[in-house]
Each structure stands twice: as C-alpha cells, then as structure tokens.
Tab-separated table of C-alpha atoms in Angstrom:
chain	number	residue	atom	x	y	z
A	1	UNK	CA	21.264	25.823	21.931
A	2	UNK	CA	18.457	23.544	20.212
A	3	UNK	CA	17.403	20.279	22.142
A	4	UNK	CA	14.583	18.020	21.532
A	5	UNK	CA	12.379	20.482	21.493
A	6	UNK	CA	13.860	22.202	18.734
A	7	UNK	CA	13.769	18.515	16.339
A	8	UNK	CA	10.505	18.256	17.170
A	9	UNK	CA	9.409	21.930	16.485
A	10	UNK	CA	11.234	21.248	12.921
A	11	UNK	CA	9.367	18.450	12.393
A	12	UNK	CA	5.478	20.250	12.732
A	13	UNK	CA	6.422	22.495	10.095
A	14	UNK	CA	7.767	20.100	8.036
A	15	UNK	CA	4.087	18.194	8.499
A	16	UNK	CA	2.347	21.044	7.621
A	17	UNK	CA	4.347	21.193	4.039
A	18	UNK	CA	3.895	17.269	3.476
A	19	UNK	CA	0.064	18.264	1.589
A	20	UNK	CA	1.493	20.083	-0.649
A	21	UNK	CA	4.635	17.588	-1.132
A	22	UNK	CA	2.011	14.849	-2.038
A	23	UNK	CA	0.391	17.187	-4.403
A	24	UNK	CA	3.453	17.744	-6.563
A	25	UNK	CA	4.436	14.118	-6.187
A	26	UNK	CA	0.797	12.153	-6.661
A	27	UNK	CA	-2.167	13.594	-7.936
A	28	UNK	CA	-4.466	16.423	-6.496
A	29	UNK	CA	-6.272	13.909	-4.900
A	30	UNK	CA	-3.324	12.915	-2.952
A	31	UNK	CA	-4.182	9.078	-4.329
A	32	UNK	CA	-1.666	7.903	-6.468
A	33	UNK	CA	-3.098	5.930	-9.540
A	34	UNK	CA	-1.017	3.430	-11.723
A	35	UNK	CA	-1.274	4.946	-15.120
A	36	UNK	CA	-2.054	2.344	-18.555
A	37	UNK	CA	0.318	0.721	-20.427
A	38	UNK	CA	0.289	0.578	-24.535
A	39	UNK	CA	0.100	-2.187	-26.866
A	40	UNK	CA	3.742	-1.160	-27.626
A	41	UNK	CA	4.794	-1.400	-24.043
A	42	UNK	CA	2.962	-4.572	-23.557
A	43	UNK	CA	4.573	-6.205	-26.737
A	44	UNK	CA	7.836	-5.310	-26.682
A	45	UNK	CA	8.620	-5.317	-22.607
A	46	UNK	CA	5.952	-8.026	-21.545
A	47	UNK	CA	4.740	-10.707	-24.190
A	48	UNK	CA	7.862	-10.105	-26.562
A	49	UNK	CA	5.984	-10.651	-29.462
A	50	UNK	CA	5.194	-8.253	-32.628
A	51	UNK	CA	2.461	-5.794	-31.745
A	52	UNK	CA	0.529	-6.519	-34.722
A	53	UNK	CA	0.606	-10.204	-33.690
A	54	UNK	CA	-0.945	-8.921	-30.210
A	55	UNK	CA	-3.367	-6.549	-32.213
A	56	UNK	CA	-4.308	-9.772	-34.170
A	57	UNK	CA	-5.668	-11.736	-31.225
A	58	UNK	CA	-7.658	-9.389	-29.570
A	59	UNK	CA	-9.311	-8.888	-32.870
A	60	UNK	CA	-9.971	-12.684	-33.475
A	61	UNK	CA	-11.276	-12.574	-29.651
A	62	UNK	CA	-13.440	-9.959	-29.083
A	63	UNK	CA	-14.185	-11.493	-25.582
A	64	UNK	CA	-10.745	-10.499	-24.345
A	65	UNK	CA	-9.809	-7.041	-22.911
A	66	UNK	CA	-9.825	-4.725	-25.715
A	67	UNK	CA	-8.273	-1.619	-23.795
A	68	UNK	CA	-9.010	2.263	-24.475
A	69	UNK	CA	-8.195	4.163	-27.590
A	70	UNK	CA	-7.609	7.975	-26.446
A	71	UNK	CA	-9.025	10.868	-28.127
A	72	UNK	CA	-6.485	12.342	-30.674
A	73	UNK	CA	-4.537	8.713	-30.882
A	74	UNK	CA	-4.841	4.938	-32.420
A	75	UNK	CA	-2.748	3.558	-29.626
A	76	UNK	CA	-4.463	1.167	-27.230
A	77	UNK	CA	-3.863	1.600	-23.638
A	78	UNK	CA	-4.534	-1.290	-20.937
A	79	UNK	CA	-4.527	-1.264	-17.194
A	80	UNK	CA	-2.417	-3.763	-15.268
A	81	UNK	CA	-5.222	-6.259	-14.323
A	82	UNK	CA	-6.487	-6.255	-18.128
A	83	UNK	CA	-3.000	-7.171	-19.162
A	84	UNK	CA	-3.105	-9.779	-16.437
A	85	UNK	CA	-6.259	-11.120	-17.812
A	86	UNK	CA	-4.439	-11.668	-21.072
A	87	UNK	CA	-1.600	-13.481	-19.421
A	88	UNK	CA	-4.137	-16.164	-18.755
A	89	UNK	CA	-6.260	-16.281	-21.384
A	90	UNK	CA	-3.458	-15.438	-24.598
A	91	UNK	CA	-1.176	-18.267	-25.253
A	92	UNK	CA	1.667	-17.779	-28.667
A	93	UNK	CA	2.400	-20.568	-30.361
A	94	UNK	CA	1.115	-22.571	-27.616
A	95	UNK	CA	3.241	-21.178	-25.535
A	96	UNK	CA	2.191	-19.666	-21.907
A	97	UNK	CA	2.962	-15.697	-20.762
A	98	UNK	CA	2.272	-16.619	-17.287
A	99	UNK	CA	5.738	-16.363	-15.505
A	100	UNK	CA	7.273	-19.688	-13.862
A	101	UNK	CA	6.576	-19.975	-10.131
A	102	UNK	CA	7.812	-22.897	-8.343
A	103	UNK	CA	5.713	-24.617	-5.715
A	104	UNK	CA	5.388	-23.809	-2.341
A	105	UNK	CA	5.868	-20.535	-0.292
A	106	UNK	CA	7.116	-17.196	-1.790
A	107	UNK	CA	10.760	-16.414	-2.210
A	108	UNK	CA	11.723	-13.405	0.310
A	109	UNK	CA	14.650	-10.638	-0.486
A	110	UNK	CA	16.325	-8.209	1.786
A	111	UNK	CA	17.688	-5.095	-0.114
A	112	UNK	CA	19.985	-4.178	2.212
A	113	UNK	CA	23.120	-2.072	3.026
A	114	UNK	CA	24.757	0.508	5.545
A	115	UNK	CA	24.850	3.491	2.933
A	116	UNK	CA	22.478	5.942	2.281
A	117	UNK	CA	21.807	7.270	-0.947
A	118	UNK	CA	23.140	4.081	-2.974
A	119	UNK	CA	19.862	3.008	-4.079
A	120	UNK	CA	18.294	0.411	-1.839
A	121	UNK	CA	14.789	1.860	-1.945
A	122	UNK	CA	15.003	2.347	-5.811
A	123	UNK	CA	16.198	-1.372	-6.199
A	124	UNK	CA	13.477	-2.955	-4.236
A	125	UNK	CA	10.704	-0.430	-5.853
A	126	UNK	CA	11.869	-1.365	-9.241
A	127	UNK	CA	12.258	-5.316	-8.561
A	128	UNK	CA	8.729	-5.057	-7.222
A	129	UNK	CA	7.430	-3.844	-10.168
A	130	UNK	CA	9.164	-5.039	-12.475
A	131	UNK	CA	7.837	-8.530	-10.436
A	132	UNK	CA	4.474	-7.119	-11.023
A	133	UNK	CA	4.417	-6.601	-14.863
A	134	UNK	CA	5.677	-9.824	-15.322
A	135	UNK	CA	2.465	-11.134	-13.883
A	136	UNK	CA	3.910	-11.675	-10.213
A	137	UNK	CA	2.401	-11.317	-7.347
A	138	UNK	CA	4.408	-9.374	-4.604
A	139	UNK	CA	4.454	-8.097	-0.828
A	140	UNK	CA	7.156	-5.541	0.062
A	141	UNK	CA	7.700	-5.085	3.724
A	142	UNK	CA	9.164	-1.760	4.435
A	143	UNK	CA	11.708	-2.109	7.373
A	144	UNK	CA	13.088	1.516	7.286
A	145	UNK	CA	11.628	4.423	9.262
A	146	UNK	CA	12.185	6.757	6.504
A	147	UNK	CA	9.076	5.151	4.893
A	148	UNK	CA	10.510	5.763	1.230
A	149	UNK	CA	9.074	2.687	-0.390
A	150	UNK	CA	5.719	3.748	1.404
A	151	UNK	CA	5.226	6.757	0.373
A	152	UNK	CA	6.174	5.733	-3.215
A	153	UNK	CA	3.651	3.344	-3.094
A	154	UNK	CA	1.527	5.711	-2.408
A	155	UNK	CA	0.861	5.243	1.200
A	156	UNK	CA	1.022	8.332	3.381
A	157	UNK	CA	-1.042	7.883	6.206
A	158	UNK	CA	0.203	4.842	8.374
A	159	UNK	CA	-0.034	4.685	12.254
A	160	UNK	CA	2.536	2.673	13.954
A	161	UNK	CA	1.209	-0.599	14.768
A	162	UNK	CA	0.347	-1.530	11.000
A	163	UNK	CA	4.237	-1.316	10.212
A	164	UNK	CA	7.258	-4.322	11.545
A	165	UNK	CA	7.022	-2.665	15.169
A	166	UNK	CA	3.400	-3.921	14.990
A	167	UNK	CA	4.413	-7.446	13.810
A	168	UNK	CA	7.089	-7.313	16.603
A	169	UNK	CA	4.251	-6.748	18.939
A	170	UNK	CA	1.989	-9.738	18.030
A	171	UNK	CA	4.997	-11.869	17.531
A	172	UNK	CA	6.016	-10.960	21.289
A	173	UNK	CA	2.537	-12.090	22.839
A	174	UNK	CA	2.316	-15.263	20.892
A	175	UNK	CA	5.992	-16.269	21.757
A	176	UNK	CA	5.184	-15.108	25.373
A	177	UNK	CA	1.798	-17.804	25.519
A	178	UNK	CA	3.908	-20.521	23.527
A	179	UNK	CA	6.583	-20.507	26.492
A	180	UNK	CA	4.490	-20.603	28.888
A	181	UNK	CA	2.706	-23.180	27.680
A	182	UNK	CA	6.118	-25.454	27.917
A	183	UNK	CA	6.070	-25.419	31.625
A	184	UNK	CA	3.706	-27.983	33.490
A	185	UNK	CA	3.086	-25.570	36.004
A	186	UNK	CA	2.723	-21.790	34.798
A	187	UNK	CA	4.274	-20.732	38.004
A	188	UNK	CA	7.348	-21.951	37.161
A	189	UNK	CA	8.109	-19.896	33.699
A	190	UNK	CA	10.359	-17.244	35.097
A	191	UNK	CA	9.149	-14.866	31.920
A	192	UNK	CA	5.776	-13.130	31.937
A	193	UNK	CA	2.683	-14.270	29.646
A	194	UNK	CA	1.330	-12.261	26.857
A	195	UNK	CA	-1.117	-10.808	29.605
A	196	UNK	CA	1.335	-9.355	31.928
A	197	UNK	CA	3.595	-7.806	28.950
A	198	UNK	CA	2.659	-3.646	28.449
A	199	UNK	CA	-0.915	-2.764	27.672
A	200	UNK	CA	0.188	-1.327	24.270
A	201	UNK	CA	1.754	-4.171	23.507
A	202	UNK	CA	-1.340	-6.471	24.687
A	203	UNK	CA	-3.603	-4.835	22.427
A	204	UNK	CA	-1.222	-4.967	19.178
A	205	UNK	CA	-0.965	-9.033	20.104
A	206	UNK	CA	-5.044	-9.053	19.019
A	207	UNK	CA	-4.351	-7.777	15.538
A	208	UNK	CA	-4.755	-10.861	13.086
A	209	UNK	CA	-1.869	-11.843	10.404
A	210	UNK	CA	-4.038	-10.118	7.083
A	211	UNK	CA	-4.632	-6.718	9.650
A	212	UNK	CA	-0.815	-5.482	8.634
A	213	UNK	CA	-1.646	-5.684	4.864
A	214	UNK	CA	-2.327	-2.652	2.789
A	215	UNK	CA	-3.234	-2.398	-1.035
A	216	UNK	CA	-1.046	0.060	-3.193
A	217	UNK	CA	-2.019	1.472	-6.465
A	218	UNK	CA	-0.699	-1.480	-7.912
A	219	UNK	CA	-3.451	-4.161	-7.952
A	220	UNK	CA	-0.955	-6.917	-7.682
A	221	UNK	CA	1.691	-5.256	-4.990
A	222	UNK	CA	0.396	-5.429	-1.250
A	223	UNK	CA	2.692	-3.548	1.349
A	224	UNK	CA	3.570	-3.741	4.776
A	225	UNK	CA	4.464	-0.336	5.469
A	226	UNK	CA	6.510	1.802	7.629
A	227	UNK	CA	5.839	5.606	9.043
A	228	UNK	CA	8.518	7.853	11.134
A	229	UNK	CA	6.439	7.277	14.454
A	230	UNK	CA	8.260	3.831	13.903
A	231	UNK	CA	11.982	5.013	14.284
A	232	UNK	CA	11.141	4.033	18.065
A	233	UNK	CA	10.816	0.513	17.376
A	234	UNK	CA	14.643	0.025	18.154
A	235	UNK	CA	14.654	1.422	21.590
A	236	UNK	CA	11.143	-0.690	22.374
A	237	UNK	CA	12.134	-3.570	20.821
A	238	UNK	CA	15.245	-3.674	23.068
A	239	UNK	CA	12.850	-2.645	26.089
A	240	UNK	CA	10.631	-5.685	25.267
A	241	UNK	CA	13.864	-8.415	24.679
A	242	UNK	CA	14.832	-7.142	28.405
A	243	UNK	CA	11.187	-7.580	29.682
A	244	UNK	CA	11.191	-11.367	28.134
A	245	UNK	CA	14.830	-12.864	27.671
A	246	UNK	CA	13.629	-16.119	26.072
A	247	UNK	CA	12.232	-14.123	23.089
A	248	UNK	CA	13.843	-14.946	19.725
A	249	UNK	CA	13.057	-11.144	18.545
A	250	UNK	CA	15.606	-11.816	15.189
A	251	UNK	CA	12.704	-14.529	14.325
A	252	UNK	CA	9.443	-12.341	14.440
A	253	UNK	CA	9.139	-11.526	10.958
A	254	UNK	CA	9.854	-14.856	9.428
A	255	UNK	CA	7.025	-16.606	11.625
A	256	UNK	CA	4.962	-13.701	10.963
A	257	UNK	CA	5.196	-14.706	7.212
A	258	UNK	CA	4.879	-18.633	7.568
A	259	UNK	CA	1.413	-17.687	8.882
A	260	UNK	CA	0.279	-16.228	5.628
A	261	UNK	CA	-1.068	-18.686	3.078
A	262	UNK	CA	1.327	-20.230	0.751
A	263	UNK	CA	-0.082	-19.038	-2.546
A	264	UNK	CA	-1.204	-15.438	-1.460
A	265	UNK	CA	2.315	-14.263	-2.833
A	266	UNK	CA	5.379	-15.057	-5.372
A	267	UNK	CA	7.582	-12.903	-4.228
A	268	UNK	CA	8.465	-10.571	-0.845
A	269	UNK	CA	10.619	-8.107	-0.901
A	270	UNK	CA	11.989	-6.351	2.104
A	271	UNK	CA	13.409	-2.361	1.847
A	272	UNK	CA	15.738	-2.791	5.317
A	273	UNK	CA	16.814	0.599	7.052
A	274	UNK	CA	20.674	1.534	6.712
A	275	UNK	CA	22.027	-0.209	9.653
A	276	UNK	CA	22.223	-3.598	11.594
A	277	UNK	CA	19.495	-3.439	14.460
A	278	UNK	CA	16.589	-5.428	15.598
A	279	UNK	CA	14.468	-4.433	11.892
A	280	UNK	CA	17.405	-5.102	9.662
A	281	UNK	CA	18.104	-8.829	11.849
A	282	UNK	CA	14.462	-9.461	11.030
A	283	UNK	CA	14.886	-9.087	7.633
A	284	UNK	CA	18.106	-11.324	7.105
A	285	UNK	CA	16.882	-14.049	9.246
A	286	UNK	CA	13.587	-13.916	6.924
A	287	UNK	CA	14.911	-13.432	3.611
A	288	UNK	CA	16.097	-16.483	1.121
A	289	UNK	CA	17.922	-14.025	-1.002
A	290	UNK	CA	20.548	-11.244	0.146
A	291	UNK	CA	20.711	-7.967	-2.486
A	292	UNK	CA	23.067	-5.487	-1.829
A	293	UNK	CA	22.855	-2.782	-3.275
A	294	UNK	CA	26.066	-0.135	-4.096
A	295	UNK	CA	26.921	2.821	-5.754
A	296	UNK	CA	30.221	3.348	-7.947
A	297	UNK	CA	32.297	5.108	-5.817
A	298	UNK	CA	34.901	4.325	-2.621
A	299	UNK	CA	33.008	5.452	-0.199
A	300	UNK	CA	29.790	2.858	-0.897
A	301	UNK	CA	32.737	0.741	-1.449
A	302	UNK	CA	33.942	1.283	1.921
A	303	UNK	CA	30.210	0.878	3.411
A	304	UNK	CA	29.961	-2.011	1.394
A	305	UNK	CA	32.697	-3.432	3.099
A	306	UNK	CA	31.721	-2.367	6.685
A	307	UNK	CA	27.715	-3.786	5.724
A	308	UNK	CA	28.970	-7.435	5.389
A	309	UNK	CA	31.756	-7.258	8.260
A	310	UNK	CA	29.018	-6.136	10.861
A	311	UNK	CA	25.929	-8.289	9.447
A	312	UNK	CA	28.087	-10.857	9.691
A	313	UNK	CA	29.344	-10.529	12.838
A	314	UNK	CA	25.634	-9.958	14.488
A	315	UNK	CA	24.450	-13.285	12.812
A	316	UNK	CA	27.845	-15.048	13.998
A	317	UNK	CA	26.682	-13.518	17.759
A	318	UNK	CA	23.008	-15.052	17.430
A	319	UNK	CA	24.112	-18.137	16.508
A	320	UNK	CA	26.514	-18.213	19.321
A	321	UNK	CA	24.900	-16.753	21.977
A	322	UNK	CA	20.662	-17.792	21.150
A	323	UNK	CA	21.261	-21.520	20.230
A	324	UNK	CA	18.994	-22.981	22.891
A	325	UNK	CA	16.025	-20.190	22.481
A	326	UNK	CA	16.267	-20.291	18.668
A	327	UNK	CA	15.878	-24.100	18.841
A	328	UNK	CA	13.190	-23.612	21.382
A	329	UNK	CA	11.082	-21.588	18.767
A	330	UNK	CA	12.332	-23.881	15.875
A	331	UNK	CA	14.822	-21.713	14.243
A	332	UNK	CA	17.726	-23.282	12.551
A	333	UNK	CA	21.614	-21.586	13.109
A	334	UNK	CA	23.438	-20.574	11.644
A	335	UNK	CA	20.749	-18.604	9.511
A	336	UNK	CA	22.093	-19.792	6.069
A	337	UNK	CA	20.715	-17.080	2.718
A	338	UNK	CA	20.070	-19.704	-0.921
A	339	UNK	CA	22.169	-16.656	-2.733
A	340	UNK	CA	23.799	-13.172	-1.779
A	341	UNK	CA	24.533	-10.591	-4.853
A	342	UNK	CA	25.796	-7.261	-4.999
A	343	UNK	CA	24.300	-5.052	-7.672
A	344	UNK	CA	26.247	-1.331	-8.903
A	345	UNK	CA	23.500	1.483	-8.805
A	346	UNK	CA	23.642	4.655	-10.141
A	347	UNK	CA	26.664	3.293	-12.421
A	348	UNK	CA	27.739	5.222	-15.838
A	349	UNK	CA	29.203	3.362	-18.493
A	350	UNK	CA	31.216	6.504	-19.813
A	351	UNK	CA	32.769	6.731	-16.567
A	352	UNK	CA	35.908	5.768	-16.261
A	353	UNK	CA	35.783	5.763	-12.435
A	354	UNK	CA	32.613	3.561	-12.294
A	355	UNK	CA	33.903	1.195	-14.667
A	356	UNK	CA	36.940	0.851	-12.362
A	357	UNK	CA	35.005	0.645	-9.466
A	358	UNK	CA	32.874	-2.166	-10.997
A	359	UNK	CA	35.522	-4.185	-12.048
A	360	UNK	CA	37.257	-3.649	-8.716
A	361	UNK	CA	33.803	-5.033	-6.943
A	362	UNK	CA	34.312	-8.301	-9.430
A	363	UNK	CA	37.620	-8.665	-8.598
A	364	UNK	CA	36.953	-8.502	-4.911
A	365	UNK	CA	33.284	-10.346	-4.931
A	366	UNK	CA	33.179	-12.593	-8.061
A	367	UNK	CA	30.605	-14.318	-9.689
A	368	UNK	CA	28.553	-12.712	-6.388
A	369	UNK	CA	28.589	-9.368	-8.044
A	370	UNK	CA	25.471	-9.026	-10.836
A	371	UNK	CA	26.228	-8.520	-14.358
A	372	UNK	CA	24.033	-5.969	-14.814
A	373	UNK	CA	24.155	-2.394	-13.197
A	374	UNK	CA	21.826	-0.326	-12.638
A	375	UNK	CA	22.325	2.766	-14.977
A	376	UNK	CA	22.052	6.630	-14.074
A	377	UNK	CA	19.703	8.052	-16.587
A	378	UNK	CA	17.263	11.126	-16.522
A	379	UNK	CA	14.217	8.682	-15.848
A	380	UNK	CA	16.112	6.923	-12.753
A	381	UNK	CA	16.826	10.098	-11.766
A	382	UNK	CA	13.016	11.524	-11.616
A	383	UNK	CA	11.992	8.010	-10.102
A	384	UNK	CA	13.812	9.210	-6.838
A	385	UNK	CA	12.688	12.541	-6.941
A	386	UNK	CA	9.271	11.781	-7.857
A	387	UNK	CA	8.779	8.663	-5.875
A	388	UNK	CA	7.481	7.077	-9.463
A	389	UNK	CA	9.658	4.266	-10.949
A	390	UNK	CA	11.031	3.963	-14.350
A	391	UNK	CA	7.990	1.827	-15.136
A	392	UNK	CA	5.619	3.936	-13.630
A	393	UNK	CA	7.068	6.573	-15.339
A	394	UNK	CA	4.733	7.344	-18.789
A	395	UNK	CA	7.130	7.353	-21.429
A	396	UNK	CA	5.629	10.227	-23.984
A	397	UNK	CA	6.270	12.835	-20.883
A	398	UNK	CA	10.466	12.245	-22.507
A	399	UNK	CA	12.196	11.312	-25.386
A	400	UNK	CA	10.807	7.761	-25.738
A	401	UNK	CA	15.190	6.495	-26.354
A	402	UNK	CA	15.641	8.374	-22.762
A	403	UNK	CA	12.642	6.181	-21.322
A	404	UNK	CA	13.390	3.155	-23.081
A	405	UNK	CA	17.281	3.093	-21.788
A	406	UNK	CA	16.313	3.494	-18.408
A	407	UNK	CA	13.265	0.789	-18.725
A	408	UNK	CA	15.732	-1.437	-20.557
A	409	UNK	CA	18.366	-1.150	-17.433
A	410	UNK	CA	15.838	-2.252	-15.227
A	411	UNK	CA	14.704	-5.130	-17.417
A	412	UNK	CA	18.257	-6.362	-17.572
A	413	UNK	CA	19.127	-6.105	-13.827
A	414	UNK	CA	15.201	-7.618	-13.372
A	415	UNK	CA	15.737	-10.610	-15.778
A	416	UNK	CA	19.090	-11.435	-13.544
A	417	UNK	CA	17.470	-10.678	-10.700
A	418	UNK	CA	14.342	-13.173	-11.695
A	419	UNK	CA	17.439	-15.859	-13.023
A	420	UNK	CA	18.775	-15.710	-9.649
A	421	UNK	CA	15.417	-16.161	-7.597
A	422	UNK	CA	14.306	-19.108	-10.072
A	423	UNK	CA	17.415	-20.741	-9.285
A	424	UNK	CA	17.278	-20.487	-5.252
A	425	UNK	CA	13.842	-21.646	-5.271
A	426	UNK	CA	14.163	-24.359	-6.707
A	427	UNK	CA	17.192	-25.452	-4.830
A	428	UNK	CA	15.165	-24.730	-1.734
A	429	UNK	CA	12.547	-27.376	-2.570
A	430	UNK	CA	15.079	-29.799	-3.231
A	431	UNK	CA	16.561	-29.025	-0.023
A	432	UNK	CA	13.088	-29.581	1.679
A	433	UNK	CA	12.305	-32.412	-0.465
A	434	UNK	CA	15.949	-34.069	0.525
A	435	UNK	CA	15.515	-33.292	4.416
C-alpha cells in the first residue's frame, strides 16, 4: 500500500535528479541564455526586407549596432536588445519597424483548456516570443502548478508567494481593509480585516505590486511564475473565500494588473492549469482574449467540448450568485472576453484524420476557429522536450527547411494571432471611449 508518504518520498528523488535535468535542458550553468539572431533571421522573419538592404544601413551608419561576426563565418549575429535598438533607430522607405500598439493598458490572453498534452504551454511560449521579436513587450503569468512555462523561461527556483497564490494573498488583505473601510463603524463589518486574516497570509499582503515580477532570459519577457509548492493554492484559496465571504477571489488577478503602470507592457499572456478552479477563474475574468488551444484528434475534441460547457457554466454561476460583491469591488457581470478562438496544435497536413478533424472544428466553431494550425514538425517537437521554442531554437543545429517550416508555422498562427489582438484592442478603446 503507498499513501502520502510514498508521493512524497517519489518526489525527493525526483528533486535530487532536477540538477542534472537543467543541465541537459539549459546550460552548465543552469542559466539559460537567449542565443543571437542573424542578419538572415532578422531580414527575412523581422524587418522583411532584403538582407543586403539591412547590410546597407548599418554600413552607411556606423553608429548603429553592428553585431558580431564569428570566427570561421561572414554572418552577423545580433542579440535581441541590439535588434530592438534598430527597430527605433532604422526606418525603410520611411516606413517604421516598430510594431502598432494601441493606447492604453496591455491586451491580456488566457491559453486555456481542460486537456493535457494539446499544447497550451507551447502556444503561450511561442505567442510570447514571437510578441517579443516583433519588438513587443510582454508579461506571461503562469497559472499552472506544473510550472512548464517557468521553467522554459528559465526560471527554476521560485518559492510560493512570488507565483498567483501570492497575488491571491495581497489581493485578500487589500479587499479585506477596503470592506472594512465601507462600514461607519468597524464593529459592524461581520468579515475580519487584513490584520485578523492568517499570519502567512498577513505577511504576503506587504509584498508591493513590482515584488511578483521576475526577468527571463529574454530582455523584453517578464514572468510571473509558478512552482509545484503552489498546487495548494486551490485548497487555501477556498480556505480563505470561507474565512471572508465578501471576497471577490475570481477578481484578484485583474486588480492585481490594473495596479501596474499602463505602458510597462503590450501584451500579457496567461498559461492557465488544465481545469476550472479558483487560478483558471482568475485568468478568464482577467483576460480580453480567450485562446484555446486543441489537438487533432476526438478526444481533445471531446475536452474541447467539456472546457467551454464547464467554463461557461462557472462564469454563468458568478454572475448569478456574486452580483452584489462583484459590484461592491467594481466588477462588471457577466464577465464579457473582446474575442474567443480555437487554434489546432500539433496538426499534420498529410493527415487525413487531422484534416477531418479540423474541418469538423470549423464546421462546429466557425469563423471562431483560427486559420492557421499549429504544425507538428521535428523543431516543435524538441521545443517541448527541450523547453526551447522554435525561435529559440538555433537553426544551423537542423536542416535550415526543417527550422524554417516550423518558424514559418509559428509566424503564421502569430501574425493571426497579432490580427486578432489589434482588432480587440481597438474595439476596447472605442468601447471605453463610447461609455
């Protein structure tokens, strides 16, 4: 018979191993680095313009970023902020490479589904740095205990109150003061101040909105990240509703957010766990954008299915049942998303099944379901067993066609994805500017 005991035994050897994981996956250092990119790369994926046009106007400007030539090659490589620095300083034909970014706060998006396996870490790694090369600046928040997106990041050590639990925490003493704070006389709040709420939770309430912010290798991709010490955060975060029944717990996250200054980020991007709980409610009732994410077969089909039937459901419930405490705290029901799309992972064109199942997803979900799939190539493949993404990924370590087809999938599902986020935004701030 194996208990408790026996999970957690399991879990100390696995800990000892994880050095050694990290050493095959990163670096020796156990630091992952973001490698350079080429003039090639940088021409024909970022500027699209002819390399020798790009070669031409760091010549005529020898004040720009001039990159490194490696021994044995004439290829240029550049590191992510240099190629930022040319975004603002390069203009073709008078034309800008700085991406469009609408005014006002960044545009949020939940990856989210019930299956595992169907790609919803991949998806939001990729978006993010795809959102990143195109001169973007992004936050991911990692809502799943798992900590996939973490550790591709390249985060590895993360305690428990610097992940959503943490966020939770604060969110619950500052909601606790606010209510108070509505009574004339303190004595008559029948819920307890920030002060009378557990000691752990107490001293998480101190922590200030930049504390649960962490630099990845990517100089223009912050995380919020997630660790397995936070699979808990279920259980407390139910313990904590019971302890103050006038909390709006589903709204933590998205005031947590509106705190942060409206031009730190363009873009946040949330990697939710695979089911609906107290995390995952967080994440819809913060996000502008839905993205679901599904393989090619029945089964995600079937989850699929099951996902939007029970998120559904949950929201129907809080809009039902919280009216009066989600007014209270400002939060308009039902929670309303600018755009919801369903995107095929892992899809092969040659297959016969997948193609069926794709056309069966646009017969069922419309115009909802994104033109472009994401394709299962070598290089997708190693980006989930190496925690590296296709663009992470250098491209002479494979046949440069097997590199480029998986970079190109990306691009295509990115350019949609950065269609459809262009699009919301900017109905947003006519919605704000109508209201």
């Amino acid at each position: 018979m194996r208990d408790f005991s026996y999970l957690q035994e399991m879990n100390e050897r696995s800990l000892l191993q994880q050095a050694a994981v990290r050493k095959a996956t990163f670096s020796p250092s156990e630091t992952k680095s973001l490698r350079p990119f080429s003039i090639w790369e940088i021409s024909t994926f970022m500027f699209n313009v002819p390399a020798d046009t790009l070669r031409k106007k760091l010549a005529e400007d020898p004040s720009l970023p001039q990159g490194v030539v490696e021994e044995e090659g004439r290829q240029r490589w550049f590191t992510l902020a240099e190629i930022n620095e040319l975004r603002r300083r390069i203009r073709f034909r008078g034309k800008s490479l700085l991406p469009e970014r609408p005014k006002g706060r960044a545009l949020r998006v939940a990856v989210s589904n019930f299956k595992g396996g169907v790609g919803k870490t991949v998806v939001a790694q990729h978006l993010a740095n795809a959102a990143a090369l195109d001169g973007y600046r992004v936050l991911v928040v990692d809502f799943d205990p798992q900590a996939t997106l973490t550790h591709s990041m390249g985060l590895v050590e993360v305690k428990e109150w610097d992940t959503v639990w943490g966020i939770m925490c604060r969110d619950l003493c500052k909601e606790a003061d606010r209510i108070m704070e509505t009574y004339d006389d303190p004595a008559d709040c029948p819920y307890p101040a920030a002060d009378e709420l557990p000691k752990d939770v107490q001293e998480i309430g101190t922590m200030r909105v930049q504390d649960f912010i962490q630099h990845t290798a990517w100089p223009t991709i912050d995380i919020i990240p997630s660790c397995a010490n936070a699979a808990f955060v279920e259980f407390a975060s139910a313990q904590y509703r019971s302890l103050h029944k006038a909390w709006s717990f589903f709204g933590c996250v998205a005031r947590y957010l509106d705190e942060l200054p409206e031009d730190q980020y363009d873009l946040v991007i949330f990697d939710c766990p695979p089911a609906i709980g107290y995390q995952s409610l967080n994440a819809a009732f913060a996000a502008d954008l839905l993205y679901i994410p599904s393989g090619p077969g029945y089964w995600e089909y079937d989850s699929t299915t099951s996902f939007l039937g029970q998120l559904g459901d949950a929201l129907q419930e809080i809009s039902v049942g919280f009216e009066r405490i989600a007014a209270d705290a400002g939060i308009r029901l039902p929670k309303r998303f600018l755009d919801i799309r369903v995107l095929m992972t892992r899809f092969e064109l040659s297959n016969p099944l997948h193609v069926a199942m794709l056309e069966a997803f646009r017969n069922v979900f419309g115009a909802d379901v994104c033109q472009h799939p994401i394709e299962m190539t070598r290089a997708v493949e190693q980006s989930g067993r190496f925690q590296m993404s296709v663009y992470e990924q250098d491209y002479r370590e494979m046949t440069r066609e097997t590199w480029k087809r998986a970079r190109q999938s990306f691009d295509h599902a990115y350019d949609e994805f950065k269609g459809t986020l262009l699009r919301a935004w900017k109905e947003r701030n006519a919605q704000k500017e109508a209201a």
